[in-house]
Tab-separated table of C-alpha atoms in Angstrom:
chain	number	residue	atom	x	y	z
A	1	MET	CA	0.122	-0.003	-0.004
A	2	ASN	CA	1.360	3.241	-1.017
A	3	ALA	CA	-0.558	6.254	1.372
A	4	ALA	CA	-0.435	9.213	0.348
A	5	PRO	CA	-0.854	11.762	3.465
A	6	SER	CA	-1.751	15.025	2.986
A	7	ARG	CA	1.670	17.211	3.468
A	8	ASN	CA	2.663	21.010	3.475
A	9	ALA	CA	5.434	22.479	1.090
A	10	PRO	CA	9.166	20.603	0.828
A	11	GLY	CA	11.125	22.434	2.726
A	12	LEU	CA	9.143	23.664	5.852
A	13	THR	CA	10.638	23.891	9.155
A	14	ARG	CA	8.054	23.862	11.860
A	15	ILE	CA	9.962	24.192	16.083
A	16	GLY	CA	7.465	23.990	18.925
A	17	CYS	CA	6.796	22.531	22.096
A	18	ALA	CA	4.588	19.659	23.793
A	19	GLY	CA	2.321	21.952	24.825
A	20	TRP	CA	1.756	25.518	25.109
A	21	SER	CA	2.181	26.208	28.959
A	22	LEU	CA	5.534	29.454	29.329
A	23	SER	CA	7.514	29.711	32.253
A	24	ARG	CA	7.201	33.276	33.913
A	25	ALA	CA	10.875	33.450	33.059
A	26	GLY	CA	10.382	32.396	29.252
A	27	GLN	CA	6.786	34.410	28.866
A	28	ALA	CA	8.541	37.885	27.546
A	29	ALA	CA	9.989	36.246	24.615
A	30	PHE	CA	6.260	35.875	23.499
A	31	GLY	CA	4.125	38.628	22.406
A	32	ALA	CA	0.841	39.634	23.806
A	33	GLY	CA	-2.550	37.752	23.582
A	34	ALA	CA	-5.785	37.492	25.072
A	35	SER	CA	-4.668	33.579	26.061
A	36	VAL	CA	-0.967	31.584	26.747
A	37	LEU	CA	-1.854	29.793	23.597
A	38	GLN	CA	-2.409	32.867	20.893
A	39	ARG	CA	1.334	34.473	23.303
A	40	TYR	CA	2.788	31.110	22.414
A	41	ALA	CA	2.065	31.014	18.569
A	42	THR	CA	3.516	34.781	17.726
A	43	ARG	CA	7.513	33.034	17.970
A	44	LEU	CA	6.389	29.194	17.493
A	45	PRO	CA	4.492	27.943	14.143
A	46	MET	CA	3.263	24.353	15.802
A	47	VAL	CA	2.338	22.656	19.058
A	48	GLU	CA	2.305	18.545	20.063
A	49	ILE	CA	-1.393	18.484	21.528
A	50	ASN	CA	-0.370	15.682	24.869
A	51	SER	CA	-3.131	16.348	26.322
A	52	SER	CA	-5.714	14.034	24.238
A	53	PHE	CA	-3.588	10.902	25.483
A	54	TYR	CA	-5.418	11.123	28.736
A	55	ARG	CA	-8.581	12.395	27.891
A	56	PRO	CA	-11.018	13.178	24.909
A	57	HIS	CA	-11.755	16.903	24.013
A	58	GLN	CA	-14.670	17.779	21.867
A	59	ALA	CA	-14.687	19.432	18.592
A	60	ARG	CA	-15.646	22.557	19.503
A	61	THR	CA	-12.835	22.817	21.693
A	62	TYR	CA	-10.303	21.993	19.090
A	63	ALA	CA	-12.195	24.697	16.812
A	64	ARG	CA	-11.778	27.239	19.375
A	65	TRP	CA	-7.912	26.498	19.595
A	66	ALA	CA	-7.951	26.933	15.736
A	67	ALA	CA	-9.610	29.504	15.446
A	68	SER	CA	-7.720	31.293	18.350
A	69	VAL	CA	-4.023	31.188	16.228
A	70	PRO	CA	-2.588	32.728	12.874
A	71	GLY	CA	-3.620	30.707	9.857
A	72	GLY	CA	0.406	29.610	9.565
A	73	PHE	CA	-0.209	27.217	12.506
A	74	ARG	CA	-0.062	23.737	12.795
A	75	PHE	CA	-1.131	21.471	15.659
A	76	ALA	CA	0.136	18.427	16.427
A	77	VAL	CA	-2.005	15.556	18.687
A	78	LYS	CA	-1.042	12.637	20.458
A	79	LEU	CA	-3.537	9.682	19.919
A	80	PRO	CA	-5.444	8.825	22.753
A	81	ARG	CA	-3.467	6.400	25.287
A	82	ALA	CA	-6.397	3.606	24.691
A	83	ILE	CA	-5.209	3.124	20.976
A	84	SER	CA	-1.664	2.456	22.065
A	85	HIS	CA	-1.257	1.652	26.058
A	86	GLU	CA	-4.214	-0.202	26.351
A	87	ARG	CA	-5.955	-2.101	23.452
A	88	ARG	CA	-2.108	-1.565	22.385
A	89	LEU	CA	-2.975	-1.441	18.910
A	90	ARG	CA	-5.315	-4.358	19.000
A	91	ASN	CA	-9.063	-4.042	18.143
A	92	ALA	CA	-8.780	0.141	17.974
A	93	MET	CA	-10.456	1.367	15.024
A	94	GLN	CA	-13.209	2.952	17.606
A	95	PRO	CA	-11.602	4.606	19.289
A	96	LEU	CA	-9.357	5.620	16.424
A	97	GLU	CA	-12.616	6.801	14.773
A	98	GLN	CA	-13.816	8.971	17.897
A	99	PHE	CA	-10.313	10.663	18.231
A	100	LEU	CA	-10.206	11.797	14.470
A	101	GLY	CA	-13.921	13.037	14.718
A	102	GLY	CA	-13.131	15.374	17.275
A	103	VAL	CA	-9.586	15.951	15.513
A	104	MET	CA	-11.225	17.223	12.591
A	105	ALA	CA	-12.049	19.936	13.727
A	106	LEU	CA	-9.131	21.928	13.529
A	107	GLY	CA	-9.740	22.063	9.861
A	108	ASP	CA	-6.776	23.147	8.187
A	109	LYS	CA	-4.499	23.990	11.474
A	110	LEU	CA	-4.495	20.411	11.656
A	111	GLY	CA	-0.351	18.858	11.168
A	112	PRO	CA	0.607	15.207	12.111
A	113	LEU	CA	-0.617	13.208	14.175
A	114	LEU	CA	1.673	11.264	16.993
A	115	LEU	CA	1.427	7.540	18.083
A	116	GLN	CA	3.605	7.178	21.426
A	117	LEU	CA	3.916	3.343	21.717
A	118	PRO	CA	4.658	2.055	25.224
A	119	PRO	CA	8.435	0.285	26.031
A	120	SER	CA	7.062	-3.053	26.283
A	121	LEU	CA	5.311	-3.066	23.285
A	122	GLU	CA	7.078	-5.130	20.967
A	123	TYR	CA	6.744	-5.157	17.359
A	124	ASP	CA	4.435	-7.839	16.063
A	125	PRO	CA	4.332	-8.023	12.194
A	126	ALA	CA	0.876	-8.634	12.141
A	127	THR	CA	-1.133	-6.824	14.049
A	128	VAL	CA	1.112	-3.787	13.375
A	129	ALA	CA	0.054	-3.878	9.182
A	130	GLU	CA	-3.813	-4.322	10.838
A	131	PHE	CA	-3.571	-1.313	12.616
A	132	LEU	CA	-1.732	0.562	10.008
A	133	GLN	CA	-4.670	-0.744	7.330
A	134	GLY	CA	-7.476	0.585	9.633
A	135	LEU	CA	-5.481	3.720	9.855
A	136	ARG	CA	-4.743	4.351	6.509
A	137	VAL	CA	-9.122	3.957	5.726
A	138	ARG	CA	-10.021	6.349	7.686
A	139	THR	CA	-7.240	9.098	7.513
A	140	THR	CA	-4.607	10.427	5.001
A	141	ARG	CA	-3.149	12.497	7.462
A	142	ASP	CA	0.686	12.933	8.313
A	143	VAL	CA	1.280	10.147	11.199
A	144	ALA	CA	4.289	9.933	12.900
A	145	CYS	CA	5.062	6.931	15.299
A	146	GLU	CA	7.016	6.910	18.241
A	147	PRO	CA	8.043	3.300	19.033
A	148	ARG	CA	9.893	2.842	22.605
A	149	HIS	CA	10.543	-1.251	22.111
A	150	PRO	CA	14.260	-2.266	20.577
A	151	SER	CA	12.283	-5.220	18.177
A	152	TRP	CA	11.065	-2.098	16.122
A	153	PHE	CA	14.372	-0.446	14.983
A	154	THR	CA	14.566	-2.960	12.264
A	155	PRO	CA	15.233	-2.284	8.230
A	156	GLU	CA	11.585	-4.490	7.967
A	157	VAL	CA	9.375	-2.019	10.699
A	158	ASP	CA	10.874	0.948	8.547
A	159	ALA	CA	9.722	0.011	5.249
A	160	LEU	CA	5.908	-1.474	6.601
A	161	LEU	CA	6.004	2.668	8.262
A	162	SER	CA	6.832	3.451	5.205
A	163	ASP	CA	4.709	1.585	3.015
A	164	HIS	CA	1.417	3.188	4.968
A	165	GLY	CA	3.071	6.747	5.108
A	166	VAL	CA	4.159	6.673	8.504
A	167	ALA	CA	7.075	8.380	9.637
A	168	ARG	CA	9.181	6.978	13.008
A	169	VAL	CA	10.293	9.796	15.616
A	170	ALA	CA	13.762	10.600	15.888
A	171	ALA	CA	13.792	10.809	19.681
A	172	ASP	CA	16.546	12.469	22.478
A	173	PRO	CA	16.924	10.440	24.422
A	174	ALA	CA	17.621	7.707	22.338
A	175	ARG	CA	16.596	3.723	23.796
A	176	VAL	CA	19.067	2.672	21.163
A	177	PRO	CA	21.099	4.202	18.607
A	178	ALA	CA	18.438	3.754	15.495
A	179	ALA	CA	16.064	6.101	17.475
A	180	ALA	CA	18.022	8.834	17.149
A	181	ILE	CA	17.490	9.049	13.689
A	182	PRO	CA	14.235	9.615	11.830
A	183	GLY	CA	12.888	6.314	10.050
A	184	GLY	CA	9.871	5.058	8.100
A	185	ASP	CA	8.788	7.508	5.781
A	186	ARG	CA	11.621	9.652	4.650
A	187	THR	CA	9.851	11.889	3.359
A	188	TRP	CA	9.260	14.277	6.155
A	189	SER	CA	10.503	13.890	9.667
A	190	TYR	CA	9.012	14.447	13.044
A	191	TRP	CA	11.904	14.604	16.152
A	192	ARG	CA	10.774	14.912	19.878
A	193	TRP	CA	13.507	15.421	21.999
A	194	HIS	CA	12.550	15.231	25.974
A	195	GLY	CA	15.353	16.287	27.852
A	196	GLN	CA	18.758	15.543	28.586
A	197	PRO	CA	20.241	14.280	31.635
A	198	GLN	CA	17.001	14.708	33.137
A	199	ILE	CA	14.160	13.503	30.828
A	200	TYR	CA	11.355	16.143	30.538
A	201	ARG	CA	13.311	18.620	33.503
A	202	SER	CA	16.749	19.137	31.825
A	203	ALA	CA	17.579	21.551	29.399
A	204	TYR	CA	19.453	21.155	26.079
A	205	SER	CA	22.810	23.384	26.235
A	206	GLU	CA	24.173	25.584	23.143
A	207	GLN	CA	26.357	22.624	21.858
A	208	ALA	CA	23.877	19.828	21.625
A	209	LEU	CA	21.151	22.738	19.916
A	210	GLU	CA	24.018	23.609	17.629
A	211	GLY	CA	24.182	20.236	16.789
A	212	LEU	CA	20.985	19.538	16.477
A	213	ALA	CA	20.973	22.232	13.756
A	214	GLN	CA	23.314	21.141	11.612
A	215	GLN	CA	20.869	17.831	11.469
A	216	LEU	CA	18.049	19.523	10.813
A	217	GLN	CA	19.734	21.252	8.231
A	218	ARG	CA	20.675	18.199	5.941
A	219	GLU	CA	17.190	17.613	6.516
A	220	PHE	CA	15.953	21.230	4.826
A	221	ASP	CA	18.463	20.624	2.550
A	222	ALA	CA	16.988	17.243	0.869
A	223	GLN	CA	13.453	19.187	0.829
A	224	ARG	CA	11.628	16.994	4.166
A	225	PRO	CA	9.404	18.583	5.886
A	226	ILE	CA	10.534	18.808	9.677
A	227	TRP	CA	8.296	18.836	12.819
A	228	PHE	CA	10.584	19.395	15.937
A	229	VAL	CA	9.476	19.219	18.937
A	230	LEU	CA	10.859	19.924	22.768
A	231	ASP	CA	9.286	18.048	25.256
A	232	ASN	CA	11.778	19.279	27.990
A	233	THR	CA	8.919	21.130	29.682
A	234	ALA	CA	8.500	19.900	33.244
A	235	LEU	CA	10.881	22.595	34.240
A	236	GLY	CA	9.992	25.191	31.802
A	237	HIS	CA	13.198	24.921	29.698
A	238	ALA	CA	10.907	23.995	26.423
A	239	SER	CA	10.329	26.934	24.875
A	240	GLY	CA	13.642	29.057	25.390
A	241	ASN	CA	15.136	25.939	23.170
A	242	ALA	CA	12.861	25.762	20.385
A	243	LEU	CA	13.157	29.820	20.622
A	244	ARG	CA	16.908	29.146	20.195
A	245	LEU	CA	16.802	26.269	17.913
A	246	GLN	CA	14.905	28.107	15.730
A	247	ALA	CA	17.123	31.153	15.856
A	248	LEU	CA	20.085	29.003	14.743
A	249	LEU	CA	18.418	27.461	11.936
A	250	ARG	CA	17.962	31.539	10.182
A	251	GLU	CA	21.988	32.390	10.847
A	252	PRO	CA	24.225	32.104	7.988
A	253	ALA	CA	25.674	29.072	9.388
A	254	HIS	CA	22.453	27.245	8.238
A	255	ALA	CA	20.370	29.549	5.883
């Protein structure tokens, strides 16, 4: 099966955070707005909605968020744990349809869908193939998958994901070396950096961000759309790291 997901123009780089909360110290870097989301959207072009993993949002909530941000802003949305952690991809079409019925209210502000799998979920070819086939019957949106069990990081898995137009997330910290590198559908990439050395809590150093900017520049040069999410939100470092990475990519060395 060769899926043809909707896609933004090649070469587009979007950097954002997991959620749009802003630390008190970081608020000054953002513009004015009637809500935190509106302030966030003055500086960053995308956000990843993680709350959808824990509880469903009504369509009118998604529509309200979409109406409050500029036209070029995009929301990536995480699939619910009922699909990934409770049903573990089996018999998951009913919660998937319910989820899609809500997120489509984002309209043209909807970006990729994120499927994060539990670390205990081993790769099972039949289960994954059946899930991906059902997924693609129901949506042609971009989908990124973040597996965390080592069995997923093989050429076989990458080929199956690619056949269904699903990108494998490049994650940091990486559970195995291959997890740090984008996989699956390589016509685009989705990255999630969770914080180092303390996951969710640590800020990334200037050196780490400079090295990352070089990696992303290679993706850009290959005309692959990039979605990059900072998830080191626990102590409020994500927005500052996102703004610095965005600035690095605009400097002459990376332009």
